[in-house]
XYZ file of C-alpha atoms in Angstrom:
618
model
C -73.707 -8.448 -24.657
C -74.539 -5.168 -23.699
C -72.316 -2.876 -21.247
C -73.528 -0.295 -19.054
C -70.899 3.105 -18.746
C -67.722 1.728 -17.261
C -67.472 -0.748 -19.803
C -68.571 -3.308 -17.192
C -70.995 -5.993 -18.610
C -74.378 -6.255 -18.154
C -75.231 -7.644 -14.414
C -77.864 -9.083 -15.634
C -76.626 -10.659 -18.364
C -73.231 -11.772 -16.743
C -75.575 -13.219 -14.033
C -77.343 -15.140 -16.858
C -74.447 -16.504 -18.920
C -73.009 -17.595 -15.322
C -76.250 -19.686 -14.758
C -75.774 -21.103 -17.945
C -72.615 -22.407 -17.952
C -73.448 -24.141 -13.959
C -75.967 -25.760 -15.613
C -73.671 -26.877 -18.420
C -71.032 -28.223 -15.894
C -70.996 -32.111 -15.773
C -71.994 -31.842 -11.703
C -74.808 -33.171 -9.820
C -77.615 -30.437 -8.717
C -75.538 -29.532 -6.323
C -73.613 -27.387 -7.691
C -76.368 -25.827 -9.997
C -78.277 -25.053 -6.684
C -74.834 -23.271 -5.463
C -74.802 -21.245 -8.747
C -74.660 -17.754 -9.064
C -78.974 -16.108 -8.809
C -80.115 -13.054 -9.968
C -79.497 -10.198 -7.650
C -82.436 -7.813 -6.960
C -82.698 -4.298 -8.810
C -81.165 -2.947 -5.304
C -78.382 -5.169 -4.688
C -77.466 -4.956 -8.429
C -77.170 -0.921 -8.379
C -75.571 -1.452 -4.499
C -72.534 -3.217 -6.403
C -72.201 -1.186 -8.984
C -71.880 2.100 -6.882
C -69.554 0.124 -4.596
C -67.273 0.066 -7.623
C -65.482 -3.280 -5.899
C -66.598 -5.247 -9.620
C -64.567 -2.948 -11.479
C -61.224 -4.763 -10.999
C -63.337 -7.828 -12.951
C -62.809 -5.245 -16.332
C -59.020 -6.538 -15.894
C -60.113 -9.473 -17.022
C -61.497 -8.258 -20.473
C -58.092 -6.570 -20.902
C -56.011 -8.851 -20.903
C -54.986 -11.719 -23.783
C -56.376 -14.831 -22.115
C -54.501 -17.880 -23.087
C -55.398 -21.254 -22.192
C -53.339 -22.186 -19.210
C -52.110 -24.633 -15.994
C -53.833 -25.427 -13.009
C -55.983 -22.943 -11.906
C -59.547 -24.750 -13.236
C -62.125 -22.101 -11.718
C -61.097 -19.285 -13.974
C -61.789 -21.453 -16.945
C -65.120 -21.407 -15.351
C -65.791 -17.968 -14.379
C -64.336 -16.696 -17.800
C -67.081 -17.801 -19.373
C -69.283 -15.431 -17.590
C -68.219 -13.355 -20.126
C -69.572 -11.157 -23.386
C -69.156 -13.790 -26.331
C -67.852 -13.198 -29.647
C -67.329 -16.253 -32.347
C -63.773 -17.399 -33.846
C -65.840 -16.784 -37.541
C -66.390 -12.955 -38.160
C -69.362 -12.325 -36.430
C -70.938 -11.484 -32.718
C -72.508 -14.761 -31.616
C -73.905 -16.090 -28.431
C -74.538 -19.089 -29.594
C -72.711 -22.244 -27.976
C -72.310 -24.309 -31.894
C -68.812 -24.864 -32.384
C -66.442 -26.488 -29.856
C -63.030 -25.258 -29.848
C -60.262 -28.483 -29.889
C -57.809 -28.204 -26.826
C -55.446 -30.829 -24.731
C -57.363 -31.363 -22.053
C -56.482 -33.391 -18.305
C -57.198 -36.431 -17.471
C -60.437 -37.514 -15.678
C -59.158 -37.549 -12.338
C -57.688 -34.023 -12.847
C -61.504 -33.029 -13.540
C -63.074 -34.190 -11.104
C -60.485 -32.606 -8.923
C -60.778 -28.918 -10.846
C -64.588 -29.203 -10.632
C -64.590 -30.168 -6.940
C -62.600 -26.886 -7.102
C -65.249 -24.739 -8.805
C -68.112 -26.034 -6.404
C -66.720 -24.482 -3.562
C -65.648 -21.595 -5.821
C -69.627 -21.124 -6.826
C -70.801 -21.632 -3.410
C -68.306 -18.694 -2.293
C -69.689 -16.831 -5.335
C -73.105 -17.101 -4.639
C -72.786 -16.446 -0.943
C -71.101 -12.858 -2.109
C -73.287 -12.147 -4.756
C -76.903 -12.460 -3.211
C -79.329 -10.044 -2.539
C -78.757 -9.294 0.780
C -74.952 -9.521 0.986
C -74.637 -7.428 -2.330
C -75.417 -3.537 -0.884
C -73.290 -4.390 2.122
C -70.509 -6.669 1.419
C -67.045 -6.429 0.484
C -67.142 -7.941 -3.150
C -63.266 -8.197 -2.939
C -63.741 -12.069 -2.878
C -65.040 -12.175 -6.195
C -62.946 -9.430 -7.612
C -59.757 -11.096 -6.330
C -60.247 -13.637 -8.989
C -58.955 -11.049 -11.809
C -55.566 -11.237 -10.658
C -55.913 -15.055 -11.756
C -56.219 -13.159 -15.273
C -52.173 -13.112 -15.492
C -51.180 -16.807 -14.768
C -51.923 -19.640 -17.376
C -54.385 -22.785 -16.829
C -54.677 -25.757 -18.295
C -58.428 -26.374 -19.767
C -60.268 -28.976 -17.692
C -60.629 -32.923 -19.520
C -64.225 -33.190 -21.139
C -66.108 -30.243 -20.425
C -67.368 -29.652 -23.731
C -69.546 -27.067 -22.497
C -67.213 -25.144 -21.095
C -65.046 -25.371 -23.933
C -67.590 -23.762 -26.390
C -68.463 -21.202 -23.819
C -64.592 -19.905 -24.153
C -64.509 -20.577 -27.651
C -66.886 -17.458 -27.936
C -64.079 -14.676 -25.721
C -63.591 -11.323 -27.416
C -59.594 -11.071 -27.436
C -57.153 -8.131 -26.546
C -53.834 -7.948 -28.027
C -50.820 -9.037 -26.208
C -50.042 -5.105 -25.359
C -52.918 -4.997 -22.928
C -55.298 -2.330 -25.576
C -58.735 -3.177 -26.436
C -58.798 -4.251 -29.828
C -61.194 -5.161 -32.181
C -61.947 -8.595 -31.159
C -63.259 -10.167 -34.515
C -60.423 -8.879 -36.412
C -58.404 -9.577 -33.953
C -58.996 -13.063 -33.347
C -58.649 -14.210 -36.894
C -54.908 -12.510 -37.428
C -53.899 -13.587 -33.501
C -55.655 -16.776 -32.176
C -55.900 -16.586 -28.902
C -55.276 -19.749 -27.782
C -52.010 -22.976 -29.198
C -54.230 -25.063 -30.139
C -56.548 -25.226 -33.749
C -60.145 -27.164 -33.921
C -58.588 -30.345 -35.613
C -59.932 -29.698 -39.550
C -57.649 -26.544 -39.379
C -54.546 -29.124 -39.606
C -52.336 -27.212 -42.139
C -51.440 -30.750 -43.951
C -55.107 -32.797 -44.388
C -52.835 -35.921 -45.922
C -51.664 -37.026 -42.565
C -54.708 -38.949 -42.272
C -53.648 -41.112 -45.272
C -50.550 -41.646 -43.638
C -52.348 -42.615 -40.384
C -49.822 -39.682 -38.233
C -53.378 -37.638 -37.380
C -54.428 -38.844 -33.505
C -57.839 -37.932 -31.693
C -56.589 -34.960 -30.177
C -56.976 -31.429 -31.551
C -54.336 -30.009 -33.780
C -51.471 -27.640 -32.057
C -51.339 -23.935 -33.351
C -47.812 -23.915 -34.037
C -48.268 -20.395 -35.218
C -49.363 -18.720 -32.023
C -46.476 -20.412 -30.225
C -43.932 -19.028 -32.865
C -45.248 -15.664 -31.838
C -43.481 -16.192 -28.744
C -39.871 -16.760 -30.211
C -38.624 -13.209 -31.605
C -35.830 -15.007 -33.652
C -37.780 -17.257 -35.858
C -39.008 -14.142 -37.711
C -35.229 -13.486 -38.619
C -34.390 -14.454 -41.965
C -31.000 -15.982 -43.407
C -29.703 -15.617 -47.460
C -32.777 -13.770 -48.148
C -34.960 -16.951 -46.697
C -37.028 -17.229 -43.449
C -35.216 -19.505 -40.862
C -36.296 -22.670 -40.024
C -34.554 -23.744 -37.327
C -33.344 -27.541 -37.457
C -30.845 -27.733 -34.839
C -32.996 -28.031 -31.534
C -31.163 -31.150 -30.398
C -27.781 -28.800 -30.525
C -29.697 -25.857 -29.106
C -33.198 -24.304 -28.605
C -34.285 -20.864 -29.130
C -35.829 -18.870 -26.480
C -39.404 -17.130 -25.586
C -39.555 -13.286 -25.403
C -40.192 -14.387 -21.855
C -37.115 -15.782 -21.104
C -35.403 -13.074 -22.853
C -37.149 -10.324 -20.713
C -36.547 -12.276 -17.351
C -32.933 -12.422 -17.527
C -33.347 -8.649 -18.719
C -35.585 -8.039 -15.829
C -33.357 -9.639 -13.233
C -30.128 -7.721 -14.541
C -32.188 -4.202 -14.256
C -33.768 -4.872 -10.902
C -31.867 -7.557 -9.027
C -28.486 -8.304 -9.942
C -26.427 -9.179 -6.503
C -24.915 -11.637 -5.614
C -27.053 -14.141 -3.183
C -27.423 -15.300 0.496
C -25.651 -13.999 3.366
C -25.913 -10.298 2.798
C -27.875 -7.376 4.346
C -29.368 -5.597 1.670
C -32.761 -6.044 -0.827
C -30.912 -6.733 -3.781
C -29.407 -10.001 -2.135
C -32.885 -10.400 -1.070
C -34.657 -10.036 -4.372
C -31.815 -12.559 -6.093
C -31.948 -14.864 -3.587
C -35.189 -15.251 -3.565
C -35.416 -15.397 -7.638
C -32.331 -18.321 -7.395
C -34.113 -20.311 -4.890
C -38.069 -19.731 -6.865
C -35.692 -21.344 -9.635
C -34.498 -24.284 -7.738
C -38.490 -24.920 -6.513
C -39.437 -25.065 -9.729
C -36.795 -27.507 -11.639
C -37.968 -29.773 -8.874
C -41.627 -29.152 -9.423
C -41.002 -29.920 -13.352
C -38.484 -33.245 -12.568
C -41.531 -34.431 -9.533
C -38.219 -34.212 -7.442
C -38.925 -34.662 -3.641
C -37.898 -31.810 -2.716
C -35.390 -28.856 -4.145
C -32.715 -29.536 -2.006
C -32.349 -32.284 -4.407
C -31.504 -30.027 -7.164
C -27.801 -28.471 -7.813
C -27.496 -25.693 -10.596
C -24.329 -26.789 -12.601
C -23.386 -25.348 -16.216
C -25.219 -28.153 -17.982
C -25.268 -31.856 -18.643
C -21.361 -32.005 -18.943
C -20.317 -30.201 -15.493
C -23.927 -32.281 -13.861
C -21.936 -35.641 -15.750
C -18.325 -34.527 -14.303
C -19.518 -33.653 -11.180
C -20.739 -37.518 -10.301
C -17.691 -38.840 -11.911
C -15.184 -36.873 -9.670
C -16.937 -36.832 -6.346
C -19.101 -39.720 -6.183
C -17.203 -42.014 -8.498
C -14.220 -41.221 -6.957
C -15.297 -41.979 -3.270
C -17.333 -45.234 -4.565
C -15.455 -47.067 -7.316
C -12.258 -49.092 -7.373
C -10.273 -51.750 -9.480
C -12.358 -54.179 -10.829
C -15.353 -52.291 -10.684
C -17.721 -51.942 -13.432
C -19.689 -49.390 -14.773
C -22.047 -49.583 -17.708
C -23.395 -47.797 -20.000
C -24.812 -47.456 -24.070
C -23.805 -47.467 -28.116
C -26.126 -44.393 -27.596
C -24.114 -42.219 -25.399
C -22.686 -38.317 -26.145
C -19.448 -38.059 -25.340
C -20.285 -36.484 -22.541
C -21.274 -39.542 -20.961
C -18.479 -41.497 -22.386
C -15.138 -39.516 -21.662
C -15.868 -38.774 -17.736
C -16.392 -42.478 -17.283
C -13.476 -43.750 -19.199
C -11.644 -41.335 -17.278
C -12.769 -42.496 -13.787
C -11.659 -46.309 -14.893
C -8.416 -45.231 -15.908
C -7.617 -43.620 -12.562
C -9.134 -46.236 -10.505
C -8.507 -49.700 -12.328
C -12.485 -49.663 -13.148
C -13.769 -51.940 -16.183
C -16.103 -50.217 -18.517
C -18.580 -51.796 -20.379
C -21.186 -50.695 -23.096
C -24.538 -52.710 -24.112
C -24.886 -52.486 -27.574
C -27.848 -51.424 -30.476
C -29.552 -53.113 -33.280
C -29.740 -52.117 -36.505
C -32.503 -49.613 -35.767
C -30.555 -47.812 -32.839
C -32.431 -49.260 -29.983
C -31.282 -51.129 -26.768
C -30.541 -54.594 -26.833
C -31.926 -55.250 -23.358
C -31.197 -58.651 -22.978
C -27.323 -57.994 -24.076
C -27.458 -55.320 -21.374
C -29.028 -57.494 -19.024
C -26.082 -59.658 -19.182
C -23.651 -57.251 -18.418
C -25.117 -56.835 -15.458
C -23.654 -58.288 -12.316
C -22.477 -57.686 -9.074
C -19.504 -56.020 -9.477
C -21.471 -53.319 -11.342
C -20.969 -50.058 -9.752
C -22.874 -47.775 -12.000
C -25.072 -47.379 -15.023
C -25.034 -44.490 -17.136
C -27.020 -43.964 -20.225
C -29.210 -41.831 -22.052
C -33.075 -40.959 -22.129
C -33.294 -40.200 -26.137
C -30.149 -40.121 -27.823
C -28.897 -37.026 -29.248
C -27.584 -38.337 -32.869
C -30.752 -40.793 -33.447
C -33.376 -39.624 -31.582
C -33.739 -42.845 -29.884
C -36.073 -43.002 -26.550
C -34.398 -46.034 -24.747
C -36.420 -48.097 -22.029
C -35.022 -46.020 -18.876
C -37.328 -47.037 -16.125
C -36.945 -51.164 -16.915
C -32.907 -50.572 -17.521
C -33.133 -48.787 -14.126
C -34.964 -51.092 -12.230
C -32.291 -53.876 -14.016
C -29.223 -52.125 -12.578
C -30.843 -51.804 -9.585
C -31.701 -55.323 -8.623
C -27.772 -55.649 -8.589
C -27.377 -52.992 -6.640
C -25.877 -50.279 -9.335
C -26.585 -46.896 -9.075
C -27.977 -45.220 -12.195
C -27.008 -41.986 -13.421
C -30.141 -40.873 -16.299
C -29.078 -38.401 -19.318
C -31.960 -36.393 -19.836
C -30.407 -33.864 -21.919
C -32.230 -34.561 -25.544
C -35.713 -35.780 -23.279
C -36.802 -33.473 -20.947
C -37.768 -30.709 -23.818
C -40.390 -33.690 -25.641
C -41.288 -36.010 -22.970
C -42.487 -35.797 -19.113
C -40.214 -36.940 -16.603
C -40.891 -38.229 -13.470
C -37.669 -38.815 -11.651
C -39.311 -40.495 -8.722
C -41.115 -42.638 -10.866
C -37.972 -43.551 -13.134
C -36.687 -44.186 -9.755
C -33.296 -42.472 -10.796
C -30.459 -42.096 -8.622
C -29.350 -38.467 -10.617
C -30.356 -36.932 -13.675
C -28.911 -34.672 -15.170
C -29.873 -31.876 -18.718
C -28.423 -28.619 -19.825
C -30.854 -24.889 -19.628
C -30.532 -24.170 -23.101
C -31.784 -27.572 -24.904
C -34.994 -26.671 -23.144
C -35.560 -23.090 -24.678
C -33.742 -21.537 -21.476
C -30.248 -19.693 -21.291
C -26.656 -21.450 -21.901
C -24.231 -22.064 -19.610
C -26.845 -23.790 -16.628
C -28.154 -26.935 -16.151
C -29.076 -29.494 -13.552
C -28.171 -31.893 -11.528
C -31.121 -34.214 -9.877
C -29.862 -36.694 -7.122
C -31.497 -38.549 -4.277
C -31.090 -36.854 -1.017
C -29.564 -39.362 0.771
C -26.740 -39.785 -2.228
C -25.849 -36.314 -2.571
C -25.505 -35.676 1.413
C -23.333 -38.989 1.350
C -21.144 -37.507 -1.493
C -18.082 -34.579 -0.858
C -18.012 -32.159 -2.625
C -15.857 -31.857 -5.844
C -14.818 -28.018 -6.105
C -13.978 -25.667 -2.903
C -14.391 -22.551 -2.414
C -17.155 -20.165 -1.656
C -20.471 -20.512 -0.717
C -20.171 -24.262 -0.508
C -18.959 -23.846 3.490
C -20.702 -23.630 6.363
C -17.223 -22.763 8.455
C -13.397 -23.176 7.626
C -10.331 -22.937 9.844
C -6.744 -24.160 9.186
C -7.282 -27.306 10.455
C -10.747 -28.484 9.486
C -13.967 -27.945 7.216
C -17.511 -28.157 7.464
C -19.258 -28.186 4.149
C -22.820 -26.698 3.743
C -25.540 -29.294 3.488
C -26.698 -30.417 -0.258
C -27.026 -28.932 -2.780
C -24.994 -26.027 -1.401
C -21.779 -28.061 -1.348
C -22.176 -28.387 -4.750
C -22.227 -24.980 -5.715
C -19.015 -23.300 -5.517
C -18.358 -19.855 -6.187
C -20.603 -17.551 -7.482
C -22.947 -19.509 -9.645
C -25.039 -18.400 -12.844
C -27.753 -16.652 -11.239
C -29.558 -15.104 -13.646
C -29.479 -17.371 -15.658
C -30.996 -20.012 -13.508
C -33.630 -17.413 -12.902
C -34.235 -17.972 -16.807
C -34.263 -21.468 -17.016
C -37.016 -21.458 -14.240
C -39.006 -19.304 -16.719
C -37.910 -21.455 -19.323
C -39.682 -24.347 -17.721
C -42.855 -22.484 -16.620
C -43.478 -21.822 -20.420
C -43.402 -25.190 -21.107
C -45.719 -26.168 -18.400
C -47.690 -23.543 -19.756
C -48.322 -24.885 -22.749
C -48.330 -28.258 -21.580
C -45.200 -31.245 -22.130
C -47.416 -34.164 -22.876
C -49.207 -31.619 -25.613
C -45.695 -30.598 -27.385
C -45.005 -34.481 -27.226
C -48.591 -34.837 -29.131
C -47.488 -32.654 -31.513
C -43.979 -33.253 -32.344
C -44.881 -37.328 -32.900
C -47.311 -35.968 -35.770
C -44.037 -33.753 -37.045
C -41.710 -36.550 -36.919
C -43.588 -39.104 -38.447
C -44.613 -36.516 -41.269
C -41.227 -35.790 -41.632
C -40.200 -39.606 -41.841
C -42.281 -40.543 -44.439
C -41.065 -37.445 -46.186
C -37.501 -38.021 -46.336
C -38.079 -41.997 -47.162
C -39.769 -40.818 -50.745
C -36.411 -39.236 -51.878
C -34.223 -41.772 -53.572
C -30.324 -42.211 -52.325
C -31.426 -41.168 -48.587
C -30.767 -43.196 -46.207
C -32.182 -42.553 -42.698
C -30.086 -43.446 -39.457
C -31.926 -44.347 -36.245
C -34.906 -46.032 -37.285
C -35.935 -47.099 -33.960
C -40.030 -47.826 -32.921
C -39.348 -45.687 -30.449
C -38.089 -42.512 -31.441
C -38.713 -38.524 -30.993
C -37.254 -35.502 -32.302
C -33.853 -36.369 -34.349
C -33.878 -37.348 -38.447
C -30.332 -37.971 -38.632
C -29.484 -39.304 -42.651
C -26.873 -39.146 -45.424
C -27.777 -38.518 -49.054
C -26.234 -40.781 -51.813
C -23.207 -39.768 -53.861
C -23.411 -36.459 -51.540
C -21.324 -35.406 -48.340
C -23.207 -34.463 -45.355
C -21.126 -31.241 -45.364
C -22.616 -30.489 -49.177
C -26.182 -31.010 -47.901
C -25.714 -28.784 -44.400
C -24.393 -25.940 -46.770
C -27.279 -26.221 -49.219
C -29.690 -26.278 -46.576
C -28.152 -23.169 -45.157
C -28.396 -21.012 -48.277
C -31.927 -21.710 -48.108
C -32.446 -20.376 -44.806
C -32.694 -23.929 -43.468
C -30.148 -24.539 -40.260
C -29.372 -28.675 -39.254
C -26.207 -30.010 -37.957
C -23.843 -32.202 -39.824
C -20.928 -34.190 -38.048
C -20.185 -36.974 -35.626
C -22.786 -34.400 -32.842
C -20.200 -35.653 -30.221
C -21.765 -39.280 -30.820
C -18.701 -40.539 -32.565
C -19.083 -44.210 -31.654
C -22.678 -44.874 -32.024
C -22.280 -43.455 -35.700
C -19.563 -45.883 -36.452
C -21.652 -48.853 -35.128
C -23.539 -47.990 -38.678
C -20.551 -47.611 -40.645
C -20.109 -43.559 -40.569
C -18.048 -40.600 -39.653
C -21.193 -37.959 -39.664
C -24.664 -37.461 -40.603
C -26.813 -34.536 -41.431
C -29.455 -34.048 -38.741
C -32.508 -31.804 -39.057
C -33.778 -31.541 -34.931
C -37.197 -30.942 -33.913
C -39.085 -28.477 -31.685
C -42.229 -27.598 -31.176
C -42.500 -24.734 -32.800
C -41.389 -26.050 -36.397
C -43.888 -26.575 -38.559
C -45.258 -28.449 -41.558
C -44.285 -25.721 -44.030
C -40.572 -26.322 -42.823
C -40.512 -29.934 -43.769
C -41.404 -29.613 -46.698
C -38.681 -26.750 -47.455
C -36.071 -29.447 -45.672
C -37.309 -31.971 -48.611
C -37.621 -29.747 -51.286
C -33.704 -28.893 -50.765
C -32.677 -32.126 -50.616
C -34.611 -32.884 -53.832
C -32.906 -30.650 -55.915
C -29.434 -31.742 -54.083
C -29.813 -35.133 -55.020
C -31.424 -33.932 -58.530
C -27.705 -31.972 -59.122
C -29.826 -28.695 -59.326
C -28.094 -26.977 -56.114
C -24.457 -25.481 -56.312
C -22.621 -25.876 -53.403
C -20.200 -22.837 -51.989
């Protein structure tokens, strides 16, 4: 594509390629008749004097990653000079690039979208309104340049259109865009025969979907290029704790060197600025949870403090003698020790469903424990040592026909699967910041709004009033009352960037992704002779927790470590659900999205040569 002197492309042209992709769009006429025309010589030299299309160059600038919810950019975009992923200028529309695309009712909704979007366009751009009219409309869309959106479902068209962008790098400066694109793709996800391991098909772990460019989402985690004994890190302890993206890094930088205060009730901008950050934080926890609203949302230190905080306000207030509260083999301690606690203060009875052989629920031994003097259900979403994903919405719906509330520990879920806490129907949930690439020390709390403004409170101090005397006191309205004191603000400012990042990129795509990983990793581990894998449930994401033959798992966590390789090995605070299979600890490589392929196999190589005697320990 040519450009004329301000580096702006071609009207012409860009008036061309626009027609081409509305005829490309899956639409009735319709919207090809609303499509953007040919201005005349004089309304094409009208703009560019007017200088109000300049603001569109932004757009060139800037490193254009596929991103969420904002459908008529993905459009638009491809009004745009092309350039090939091989090594050469093309304008050709050959090769479709392989993304995660939404479902068909999320397209139709994004292209209803981009109709009225056209029709706007064309109105601005046509030869009478273009000498006279304020073009700001159109340019407006360049700010769009900054946020991320999701690709729309089945617009192959579309898709090869983008497949064709010249790239900028990340620091905002023109760069060669051939070059460029081949050392920095542009885009997480790789057209499918790029999959770094080709055997997954002959293990059956390759799905439909397009391969995930683990590589460009590394890019966004400074301390995976750190390197331990000599050996690049892999990081295999995501179920103990995630690393975190340059961008939550720089938030919590950001917030410390522009807006540190303390929030509400004070006169001045920084109050303002943090408040407003907290609260933006609170919005979007319930946007990623589909929580009603974010006054169902309390910021607590993490799944422990969300877990204690039920236990000692509303278990306290609800549960007597004889009561009975339930809950899993599965559990953390953390959602053993509060609970055990609670009985012995008030008399309650705890019971715990048990596991087969493979980790998993038995549901019908559950459902039998079920009864009417059952207060409460607690259990978790995956567990932590086996990577189990247990049947929460049917266990929910089986307390609650006996009228138990359930209490759902997201903790090792929420970073690999979607969750819908209005669809699980959960009474709270609860998961810690940094498990889901976000800060330590701040979590969540989800409960219904009716149960938390029903509940008082279970610390007092500040913030958490609304007035105090000697004799009386009014607490603030949920979740207020539950947050005493001068909370973690910054860091809840991170974990709400944490959690746009992942939306970014997508949950049910990571999911994708990770299942290929874990199942390549499975079969991996099962070739090596003496290993014994625990948790071998159907139904199963993220955790390979095993012990190696004639080895101690403390042996094969140091041998790992000299190779740059970090796992866990213990009891990971799951003490009882390891003794169920007959052990004190396990070694447990964790998954995350961005491991990769490469790492397995250095995982399996290790534990080769341990079992093969050829690995000193320290």
């Amino acid at each position: 594509m040519t450009t004329n002197n301000t580096t702006l492309p071609d009207i012409e042209q860009l008036t061309r390629l626009a027609n081409q992709l509305f005829t490309a769009l899956p639409c009735d006429g319709s919207l090809l008749n609303a499509g953007v025309h040919a201005a005349s010589p004089q309304a094409t030299t009208a703009a560019a004097e007017s200088g109000k299309l300049t603001q569109l160059a932004s757009l060139a600038e800037r490193h254009i990653e596929p991103p969420v919810e904002t459908a008529e950019l993905n459009k638009l975009l491809a009004n745009y000079g092309t350039v090939s992923r091989s090594s050469a200028p093309s304008n050709t529309l050959t090769t479709a690039p392989s993304f995660y695309f939404l479902d068909a009712a999320q397209q139709q909704q994004a292209l209803s979208t981009v109709e009225l979007t056209v029709k706007s366009a064309s109105q601005t751009l046509s030869p009478q309104s273009a000498a006279t009219a304020d073009l700001d409309k159109v340019t407006g869309l360049s700010s769009l340049a900054g946020q991320h959106v999701e690709l729309p479902a089945e617009t192959l068209e579309l898709h090869k259109l983008l497949a064709s962008h010249a790239t900028v790098n990340r620091s905002g400066i023109p760069s060669n865009p051939v070059a460029e694109t081949a050392a920095n793709p542009t885009f997480y996800f790789l057209d499918a025969q790029q999959h770094p391991h080709r055997d997954l098909n002959t293990l059956g772990l390759v799905s439909s979907h397009a391969a995930f460019d683990v590589h460009a989402v590394r890019r966004d985690f400074p301390i995976l290029r750190e390197r331990v004994n000599g050996q690049p890190l892999a990081w295999l302890d995501n179920a103990a704790t995630t690393q975190k993206p340059q961008v939550v890094i720089d938030r919590i930088s950001e917030f410390y060197s522009h807006e540190n205060s303390n929030i509400h009730r004070a006169a001045h901008e920084l109050a303002a600025r943090a408040t407003d950050a907290y609260e933006k934080a609170r919005k979007t926890v319930a946007n990623f949870l589909h929580a009603s609203s974010p006054e169902e949302i309390v910021f607590v230190r993490g799944s422990t403090e969300a877990i204690n905080l039920v236990a000692k306000s509303w278990g306290q207030q609800n549960i007597g003698k004889d009561d009975e509260i339930v809950i899993t083999w599965l559990e953390h301690h953390a959602n053993i020790v509060p609970w055990k606690q609670l009985c012995d203060v008030t008399g309650a009875v705890l019971r715990v469903a048990p596991v087969d052989d493979n980790g998993q629920v038995l549901l019908d031994e559950y459902t039998r424990l079920l009864n009417p003097r059952t207060k409460l259900v607690s259990f978790t979403q995956v567990s932590n040592a086996l990577g189990t994903i247990t049947p929460a919405q049917e266990m929910i719906e089986l307390a609650h026909r006996v009228g138990a509330k359930v209490l759902l520990d997201a903790a090792q879920s929420v970073s690999h699967l979607s969750v819908d806490v209005q669809a699980l129907n959960c009474d709270w949930l609860v998961f810690s910041g940094h498990k889901i690439f976000g800060p330590t020390g701040i979590g969540v709390l989800y409960g219904k709004a009716e149960i938390l403004e029903a509940t008082q409170p279970w610390q007092g101090g500040g913030n958490m009033i609304e007035d105090v005397t000697f004799e009386r006191i009014i607490y603030q309205p949920a979740p207020a009352r539950f947050e005493a004191g001068t909370g973690n603000i910054a860091d809840a400012v991170g974990l709400g960037t944490a959690l746009e990042y992942l939306q970014r990129i997508g949950v049910p795509n990571v999911a994708r992704y990770e299942h290929e990983l874990l199942g390549y990793a499975i079969e991996a581990l099962r070739g090596i002779n003496g290993l014994r894998l625990i948790g071998t449930a159907a139904e199963k994401t993220s955790v390979l927790s095993f012990v190696l033959k004639g080895h101690s798992t403390e042996d094969v966590g140091a041998a790992l470590n000299k190779a740059g390789i970090a796992v866990r090995s213990g009891h990971h605070c799951a003490q009882p659900i390891l003794r169920r299979f007959g052990l004190e600890s396990t070694v447990r490589p964790s998954l995350a999205f961005y491991n990769t392929y490469e790492e397995i196999d250095r995982l399996v190589s290790v534990v080769r040569q341990v079992q093969a005697g050829q690995i000193g320990f320290y």
